[in-house]
mmCIF file of C-alpha atoms and ligand atoms in Angstrom:
data_model
loop_
_atom_site.group_PDB
_atom_site.id
_atom_site.type_symbol
_atom_site.label_atom_id
_atom_site.label_comp_id
_atom_site.label_asym_id
_atom_site.label_seq_id
_atom_site.Cartn_x
_atom_site.Cartn_y
_atom_site.Cartn_z
ATOM 1 C CA MET A 1 -3.875 -16.644 -6.437
ATOM 2 C CA VAL A 2 -3.881 -13.159 -5.645
ATOM 3 C CA VAL A 3 -3.159 -12.668 -1.544
ATOM 4 C CA ALA A 4 -4.151 -8.844 -0.272
ATOM 5 C CA ILE A 5 -2.646 -7.362 2.204
ATOM 6 C CA ASP A 6 -4.152 -3.426 3.422
ATOM 7 C CA GLY A 7 -3.793 -1.228 6.829
ATOM 8 C CA PRO A 8 -2.962 1.860 8.190
ATOM 9 C CA ALA A 9 0.567 3.208 7.136
ATOM 10 C CA ALA A 10 3.928 2.699 7.437
ATOM 11 C CA SER A 11 2.012 -0.824 9.644
ATOM 12 C CA GLY A 12 5.069 -2.791 6.798
ATOM 13 C CA LYS A 13 2.371 -3.198 3.921
ATOM 14 C CA SER A 14 4.868 -3.042 1.480
ATOM 15 C CA SER A 15 8.222 -4.047 2.888
ATOM 16 C CA THR A 16 5.913 -7.308 3.429
ATOM 17 C CA ALA A 17 4.034 -7.735 0.773
ATOM 18 C CA ARG A 18 7.473 -7.585 -1.049
ATOM 19 C CA TRP A 19 9.280 -9.567 0.410
ATOM 20 C CA VAL A 20 6.484 -12.561 0.905
ATOM 21 C CA ALA A 21 6.735 -12.108 -2.924
ATOM 22 C CA GLU A 22 9.984 -13.018 -3.003
ATOM 23 C CA ARG A 23 9.322 -16.160 -0.936
ATOM 24 C CA LEU A 24 6.901 -17.306 -3.061
ATOM 25 C CA GLY A 25 7.622 -16.520 -6.718
ATOM 26 C CA PHE A 26 4.838 -14.414 -6.702
ATOM 27 C CA ARG A 27 4.861 -10.793 -7.988
ATOM 28 C CA HIS A 28 4.558 -7.490 -6.109
ATOM 29 C CA VAL A 29 2.220 -4.383 -6.844
ATOM 30 C CA ASP A 30 2.400 -1.800 -4.578
ATOM 31 C CA SER A 31 -1.500 0.101 -5.357
ATOM 32 C CA GLY A 32 -0.727 3.063 -3.217
ATOM 33 C CA ALA A 33 2.103 3.966 -5.737
ATOM 34 C CA LEU A 34 -0.568 4.584 -8.138
ATOM 35 C CA TYR A 35 -2.129 7.614 -5.940
ATOM 36 C CA ARG A 36 1.154 8.837 -5.065
ATOM 37 C CA ALA A 37 2.442 8.737 -9.276
ATOM 38 C CA VAL A 38 -0.628 10.649 -9.805
ATOM 39 C CA THR A 39 -0.963 13.321 -6.538
ATOM 40 C CA TRP A 40 2.858 14.088 -8.198
ATOM 41 C CA LEU A 41 2.103 15.113 -11.694
ATOM 42 C CA ALA A 42 -0.836 16.815 -10.438
ATOM 43 C CA LEU A 43 1.625 18.642 -7.902
ATOM 44 C CA SER A 44 3.111 19.227 -10.943
ATOM 45 C CA GLU A 45 0.150 20.374 -13.635
ATOM 46 C CA ALA A 46 -2.793 20.981 -11.481
ATOM 47 C CA GLY A 47 -1.896 23.759 -9.472
ATOM 48 C CA ASP A 48 -2.908 24.539 -5.967
ATOM 49 C CA PRO A 49 -4.052 21.056 -4.575
ATOM 50 C CA ALA A 50 -6.901 23.305 -3.019
ATOM 51 C CA GLY A 51 -7.930 23.665 -6.487
ATOM 52 C CA TRP A 52 -7.164 20.654 -7.860
ATOM 53 C CA ARG A 53 -10.748 18.755 -10.858
ATOM 54 C CA GLU A 54 -11.930 15.664 -10.569
ATOM 55 C CA GLU A 55 -12.178 15.525 -13.984
ATOM 56 C CA ALA A 56 -7.929 17.205 -13.998
ATOM 57 C CA VAL A 57 -6.798 14.496 -12.256
ATOM 58 C CA ARG A 58 -8.031 11.512 -14.009
ATOM 59 C CA ALA A 59 -7.158 12.735 -17.530
ATOM 60 C CA LEU A 60 -4.021 13.168 -15.855
ATOM 61 C CA ALA A 61 -4.246 9.746 -14.381
ATOM 62 C CA GLU A 62 -4.206 8.548 -18.126
ATOM 63 C CA ARG A 63 -0.351 9.138 -18.219
ATOM 64 C CA VAL A 64 0.260 7.124 -15.399
ATOM 65 C CA ALA A 65 0.528 2.952 -16.753
ATOM 66 C CA LEU A 66 1.853 0.450 -14.415
ATOM 67 C CA SER A 67 4.720 -1.380 -15.985
ATOM 68 C CA PRO A 68 6.157 -4.838 -14.865
ATOM 69 C CA THR A 69 9.750 -5.558 -13.964
ATOM 70 C CA ALA A 70 11.427 -8.639 -12.900
ATOM 71 C CA ALA A 71 10.020 -8.210 -8.975
ATOM 72 C CA GLY A 72 6.433 -6.873 -9.662
ATOM 73 C CA PHE A 73 5.740 -3.878 -11.079
ATOM 74 C CA GLU A 74 6.533 0.146 -11.149
ATOM 75 C CA PRO A 75 4.365 2.970 -12.354
ATOM 76 C CA LEU A 76 5.721 5.069 -15.341
ATOM 77 C CA VAL A 77 4.849 8.806 -15.829
ATOM 78 C CA ASP A 78 4.407 9.739 -19.563
ATOM 79 C CA GLY A 79 7.027 6.427 -19.689
ATOM 80 C CA ALA A 80 9.550 6.984 -17.688
ATOM 81 C CA ALA A 81 9.723 5.298 -13.710
ATOM 82 C CA VAL A 82 9.126 8.521 -11.248
ATOM 83 C CA GLY A 83 11.249 6.556 -8.666
ATOM 84 C CA GLU A 84 11.833 7.694 -4.807
ATOM 85 C CA ALA A 85 10.296 11.313 -6.360
ATOM 86 C CA ILE A 86 7.218 10.068 -5.270
ATOM 87 C CA ARG A 87 7.786 9.406 -1.782
ATOM 88 C CA GLY A 88 8.341 12.541 -0.746
ATOM 89 C CA THR A 89 6.409 15.385 1.705
ATOM 90 C CA ASP A 90 4.429 17.083 -0.224
ATOM 91 C CA VAL A 91 3.152 13.825 -2.195
ATOM 92 C CA THR A 92 2.752 12.205 1.313
ATOM 93 C CA ARG A 93 0.270 15.640 2.536
ATOM 94 C CA ASN A 94 -2.287 15.956 -0.598
ATOM 95 C CA VAL A 95 -2.335 11.910 -1.721
ATOM 96 C CA SER A 96 -5.748 11.326 0.231
ATOM 97 C CA ARG A 97 -7.047 14.464 -1.602
ATOM 98 C CA VAL A 98 -6.566 12.320 -5.010
ATOM 99 C CA ALA A 99 -7.915 8.900 -3.351
ATOM 100 C CA GLN A 100 -10.953 10.180 -1.913
ATOM 101 C CA LEU A 101 -11.849 10.804 -5.821
ATOM 102 C CA GLY A 102 -14.264 7.692 -6.763
ATOM 103 C CA SER A 103 -13.104 8.193 -10.728
ATOM 104 C CA VAL A 104 -9.376 8.200 -10.004
ATOM 105 C CA ARG A 105 -9.985 5.432 -7.287
ATOM 106 C CA THR A 106 -11.286 3.430 -10.757
ATOM 107 C CA TRP A 107 -8.983 3.572 -12.980
ATOM 108 C CA VAL A 108 -5.929 2.271 -10.177
ATOM 109 C CA ASN A 109 -8.322 -0.553 -9.515
ATOM 110 C CA GLU A 110 -8.764 -1.590 -12.993
ATOM 111 C CA ARG A 111 -4.395 -1.418 -13.416
ATOM 112 C CA VAL A 112 -4.343 -3.417 -10.149
ATOM 113 C CA ARG A 113 -6.903 -5.951 -11.393
ATOM 114 C CA ALA A 114 -5.475 -5.871 -14.818
ATOM 115 C CA ALA A 115 -1.489 -7.072 -13.293
ATOM 116 C CA GLY A 116 -2.405 -9.308 -11.096
ATOM 117 C CA GLY A 117 -5.530 -11.053 -14.511
ATOM 118 C CA SER A 118 -1.492 -12.002 -16.051
ATOM 119 C CA HIS A 119 0.495 -13.122 -12.482
ATOM 120 C CA ASP A 120 0.532 -14.394 -9.308
ATOM 121 C CA VAL A 121 0.321 -11.171 -6.647
ATOM 122 C CA VAL A 122 0.187 -9.523 -3.672
ATOM 123 C CA VAL A 123 -1.209 -6.432 -3.973
ATOM 124 C CA ASP A 124 -0.237 -4.067 -0.835
ATOM 125 C CA GLY A 125 -3.307 -0.499 -0.038
ATOM 126 C CA ARG A 126 -6.281 -0.095 1.611
ATOM 127 C CA ASP A 127 -8.864 -1.873 -0.277
ATOM 128 C CA ILE A 128 -7.525 -4.184 -1.883
ATOM 129 C CA GLY A 129 -9.598 -7.405 -0.080
ATOM 130 C CA THR A 130 -12.802 -5.495 0.445
ATOM 131 C CA VAL A 131 -12.850 -3.467 -3.678
ATOM 132 C CA VAL A 132 -10.275 -4.649 -5.782
ATOM 133 C CA PHE A 133 -9.874 -7.753 -5.408
ATOM 134 C CA PRO A 134 -13.242 -8.910 -3.076
ATOM 135 C CA GLU A 135 -12.661 -13.126 -3.950
ATOM 136 C CA ALA A 136 -8.719 -13.077 -3.030
ATOM 137 C CA PRO A 137 -8.284 -16.229 -1.496
ATOM 138 C CA LEU A 138 -5.496 -14.417 1.477
ATOM 139 C CA LYS A 139 -5.656 -11.084 3.422
ATOM 140 C CA ILE A 140 -4.435 -9.884 5.696
ATOM 141 C CA PHE A 141 -5.199 -7.271 7.393
ATOM 142 C CA LEU A 142 -1.157 -5.232 9.810
ATOM 143 C CA VAL A 143 -1.820 -2.677 12.303
ATOM 144 C CA ALA A 144 0.398 -1.706 14.685
ATOM 145 C CA ASP A 145 0.356 1.242 17.484
ATOM 146 C CA PRO A 146 0.864 4.545 15.698
ATOM 147 C CA TRP A 147 3.818 5.480 17.894
ATOM 148 C CA GLU A 148 5.589 2.522 16.379
ATOM 149 C CA ARG A 149 4.398 3.183 12.545
ATOM 150 C CA ALA A 150 5.629 6.440 12.950
ATOM 151 C CA ARG A 151 8.869 5.880 14.376
ATOM 152 C CA ARG A 152 9.651 3.016 11.780
ATOM 153 C CA ARG A 153 8.718 5.017 8.737
ATOM 154 C CA LEU A 154 11.330 7.826 10.529
ATOM 155 C CA ILE A 155 14.617 5.555 10.700
ATOM 156 C CA GLN A 156 12.686 3.924 7.054
ATOM 157 C CA ARG A 157 13.177 7.771 5.450
ATOM 158 C CA LEU A 158 16.446 9.555 7.956
ATOM 159 C CA GLY A 159 17.918 6.344 8.082
ATOM 160 C CA ARG A 160 18.743 6.737 11.986
ATOM 161 C CA HIS A 161 17.342 6.274 15.352
ATOM 162 C CA PRO A 162 14.783 9.291 15.602
ATOM 163 C CA GLN A 163 14.138 11.521 18.987
ATOM 164 C CA GLU A 164 10.916 11.134 20.329
ATOM 165 C CA ASP A 165 10.125 14.730 19.639
ATOM 166 C CA GLU A 166 10.287 13.615 15.927
ATOM 167 C CA ILE A 167 8.630 10.827 16.982
ATOM 168 C CA ALA A 168 5.459 12.618 18.065
ATOM 169 C CA GLU A 169 5.320 15.282 15.224
ATOM 170 C CA GLU A 170 5.652 11.934 12.761
ATOM 171 C CA THR A 171 2.393 10.643 14.682
ATOM 172 C CA GLU A 172 0.612 13.446 14.751
ATOM 173 C CA HIS A 173 0.681 13.227 10.419
ATOM 174 C CA LEU A 174 0.329 9.665 10.596
ATOM 175 C CA VAL A 175 -3.126 9.635 12.808
ATOM 176 C CA LEU A 176 -3.934 12.585 10.386
ATOM 177 C CA ARG A 177 -4.203 10.672 7.355
ATOM 178 C CA ASP A 178 -5.501 7.009 8.842
ATOM 179 C CA SER A 179 -8.114 9.682 9.401
ATOM 180 C CA LYS A 180 -8.353 11.082 5.698
ATOM 181 C CA ASP A 181 -8.274 7.674 5.058
ATOM 182 C CA ALA A 182 -10.870 5.949 6.792
ATOM 183 C CA THR A 183 -13.789 5.494 4.537
ATOM 184 C CA GLN A 184 -10.880 3.199 2.229
ATOM 185 C CA THR A 185 -9.450 1.073 4.699
ATOM 186 C CA VAL A 186 -10.930 -1.235 6.069
ATOM 187 C CA GLN A 187 -10.873 -4.875 7.883
ATOM 188 C CA ALA A 188 -12.279 -7.723 4.573
ATOM 189 C CA ARG A 189 -14.697 -9.918 6.789
ATOM 190 C CA ASP A 190 -12.917 -13.076 6.198
ATOM 191 C CA ALA A 191 -9.122 -10.765 6.818
ATOM 192 C CA VAL A 192 -6.694 -12.178 8.343
ATOM 193 C CA LEU A 193 -5.257 -9.259 11.168
ATOM 194 C CA ILE A 194 -1.503 -9.424 11.979
ATOM 195 C CA ASP A 195 -0.685 -6.946 15.013
ATOM 196 C CA THR A 196 2.924 -6.204 13.889
ATOM 197 C CA THR A 197 3.652 -3.617 16.807
ATOM 198 C CA PHE A 198 5.810 -6.269 18.679
ATOM 199 C CA LEU A 199 6.766 -8.079 15.479
ATOM 200 C CA THR A 200 9.967 -8.665 13.837
ATOM 201 C CA GLN A 201 9.585 -7.689 9.854
ATOM 202 C CA ALA A 202 10.940 -11.584 8.551
ATOM 203 C CA GLU A 203 8.338 -13.089 12.046
ATOM 204 C CA GLN A 204 5.554 -11.122 10.446
ATOM 205 C CA VAL A 205 6.780 -12.178 7.112
ATOM 206 C CA ASP A 206 7.015 -16.328 8.099
ATOM 207 C CA ARG A 207 3.421 -16.152 9.443
ATOM 208 C CA ILE A 208 1.854 -14.561 6.400
ATOM 209 C CA VAL A 209 3.849 -17.531 4.121
ATOM 210 C CA ALA A 210 2.405 -19.608 6.386
ATOM 211 C CA LEU A 211 -0.608 -19.452 5.725
ATOM 212 C CA ALA A 212 -0.281 -18.499 2.207
ATOM 213 C CA ARG A 213 1.162 -22.672 1.422
ATOM 214 C CA ALA A 214 -1.665 -23.672 3.840
ATOM 215 C CA ARG A 215 -4.439 -21.297 1.759
ATOM 216 C CA SER A 216 -2.941 -23.209 -1.086
ATOM 217 C CA ARG A 217 -3.047 -26.453 -0.258
ATOM 218 C CA VAL A 218 -7.199 -26.295 0.421
ATOM 219 C CA LEU A 219 -7.759 -24.616 -2.539
ATOM 220 C CA ALA A 220 -5.434 -27.392 -4.542
ATOM 221 C CA SER A 221 -7.708 -30.914 -2.430
ATOM 222 C CA ASP A 222 -10.585 -28.462 -3.534
ATOM 223 C CA ALA A 223 -9.929 -28.563 -6.804
ATOM 224 C CA ALA A 224 -8.873 -32.298 -6.553
ATOM 225 C CA ASP A 225 -11.945 -33.158 -5.110
ATOM 226 C CA ALA A 226 -14.447 -31.649 -7.758
ATOM 227 C CA GLY A 227 -12.423 -32.970 -10.415
HETATM 228 O O1 CDP B 301 3.571 3.211 2.342
HETATM 229 P P1 CDP B 301 2.121 4.195 3.030
HETATM 230 O O2 CDP B 301 1.499 3.524 3.469
HETATM 231 O O3 CDP B 301 2.061 5.674 3.502
HETATM 232 O O4 CDP B 301 0.819 5.260 1.341
HETATM 233 P P2 CDP B 301 0.837 3.898 -0.135
HETATM 234 O O5 CDP B 301 0.806 2.345 0.262
HETATM 235 O O6 CDP B 301 2.088 3.924 -0.796
HETATM 236 O O7 CDP B 301 -0.337 4.339 0.074
HETATM 237 C C1 CDP B 301 -0.547 6.207 -0.183
HETATM 238 C C2 CDP B 301 -1.860 6.524 -0.297
HETATM 239 O O8 CDP B 301 -2.972 6.316 -1.245
HETATM 240 C C3 CDP B 301 -2.769 6.620 1.120
HETATM 241 O O9 CDP B 301 -1.948 6.881 2.120
HETATM 242 C C4 CDP B 301 -3.943 6.161 0.650
HETATM 243 O O10 CDP B 301 -4.157 7.851 0.445
HETATM 244 C C5 CDP B 301 -3.774 5.923 -0.997
HETATM 245 N N1 CDP B 301 -4.124 4.779 -1.141
HETATM 246 C C6 CDP B 301 -5.742 4.467 -0.924
HETATM 247 O O11 CDP B 301 -6.662 4.605 -0.813
HETATM 248 N N2 CDP B 301 -5.941 2.937 -1.628
HETATM 249 C C7 CDP B 301 -5.310 2.207 -1.992
HETATM 250 N N3 CDP B 301 -5.516 0.822 -1.892
HETATM 251 C C8 CDP B 301 -3.540 2.320 -1.488
HETATM 252 C C9 CDP B 301 -3.206 3.862 -1.381
HETATM 253 O O1 CDP B 302 2.713 0.697 3.257
HETATM 254 P P1 CDP B 302 3.434 0.508 4.588
HETATM 255 O O2 CDP B 302 3.432 2.205 4.514
HETATM 256 O O3 CDP B 302 2.168 0.244 5.514
HETATM 257 O O4 CDP B 302 5.141 0.360 5.483
HETATM 258 P P2 CDP B 302 6.182 0.544 4.674
HETATM 259 O O5 CDP B 302 7.055 0.775 4.118
HETATM 260 O O6 CDP B 302 5.833 -0.821 4.670
HETATM 261 O O7 CDP B 302 7.161 -0.256 6.138
HETATM 262 C C1 CDP B 302 7.298 0.768 6.954
HETATM 263 C C2 CDP B 302 8.996 0.071 7.433
HETATM 264 O O8 CDP B 302 8.615 -0.057 8.937
HETATM 265 C C3 CDP B 302 9.237 -0.738 6.445
HETATM 266 O O9 CDP B 302 11.232 0.011 7.711
HETATM 267 C C4 CDP B 302 9.966 -1.790 7.311
HETATM 268 O O10 CDP B 302 10.894 -2.507 6.826
HETATM 269 C C5 CDP B 302 10.140 -1.321 9.195
HETATM 270 N N1 CDP B 302 9.261 -2.713 9.771
HETATM 271 C C6 CDP B 302 8.097 -3.552 9.711
HETATM 272 O O11 CDP B 302 7.442 -3.329 7.976
HETATM 273 N N2 CDP B 302 7.609 -4.073 11.129
HETATM 274 C C7 CDP B 302 8.269 -4.515 11.422
HETATM 275 N N3 CDP B 302 7.757 -5.340 12.682
HETATM 276 C C8 CDP B 302 9.801 -3.939 11.578
HETATM 277 C C9 CDP B 302 9.514 -2.765 11.011
#
């Protein structure tokens, strides 16, 4: 079973996917972490981002792997875990450039599909329900007001409540990244839209777990009818 969770930056995809996976006994796959790992490697080895060539970035991707862990999967670069290094500002500013490269997208999609082929998974990203797993039995599209997304991202990064001017600046960055990612960030026609602006994280997790359980019951009864 695949649960696909898509949506714009800081809408809550990764943390919600991790939590939903834990509740369902599935594994979490963070597809954005692969784009980030390739970007991190390109920043250290491919020079000025303005001059990045697609073939060179695609060649670097060969050094990135998606490795199983107890709870999910983590990206490795040259066999070593990259941890929080891929969440830095430099990676965040340049990741959309890497995500525009068709051959890198194909490479990421293959890695993510392989993970989903061997386990029940909750996968988060931008195009999981449309491109990577168009047949996923449950698709969620998470959205939230940009100011609220910026506020949450800053709390996550700074570990404190941000000032209004800090939120305003982060909102600018988020809206810009949304526009750079717009082509691939698509709500599938059969996705359930959840606006998390006024929800707690626990509420959105509960909704998705309930939807996943309902979907499993329908699939099981369809299978019984067919048998
Ligand atoms: O956590 P956040 O939403 O900020 O980003 P992420 O999920 O870590 O993804 C980082 C970047 O990877 C995004 O800004 C997109 O450019 C790209 N991405 C994508 O194009 N397709 C995906 N399925 C996942 C991420
Ligand atoms: O993966 P994505 O960039 O979409 O978002 P995230 O990193 O999972 O979530 C950004 C932050 O928003 C995290 O610190 C979440 O705990 C927090 N948050 C949320 O996702 N949903 C709420 N209703 C409240 C807070």
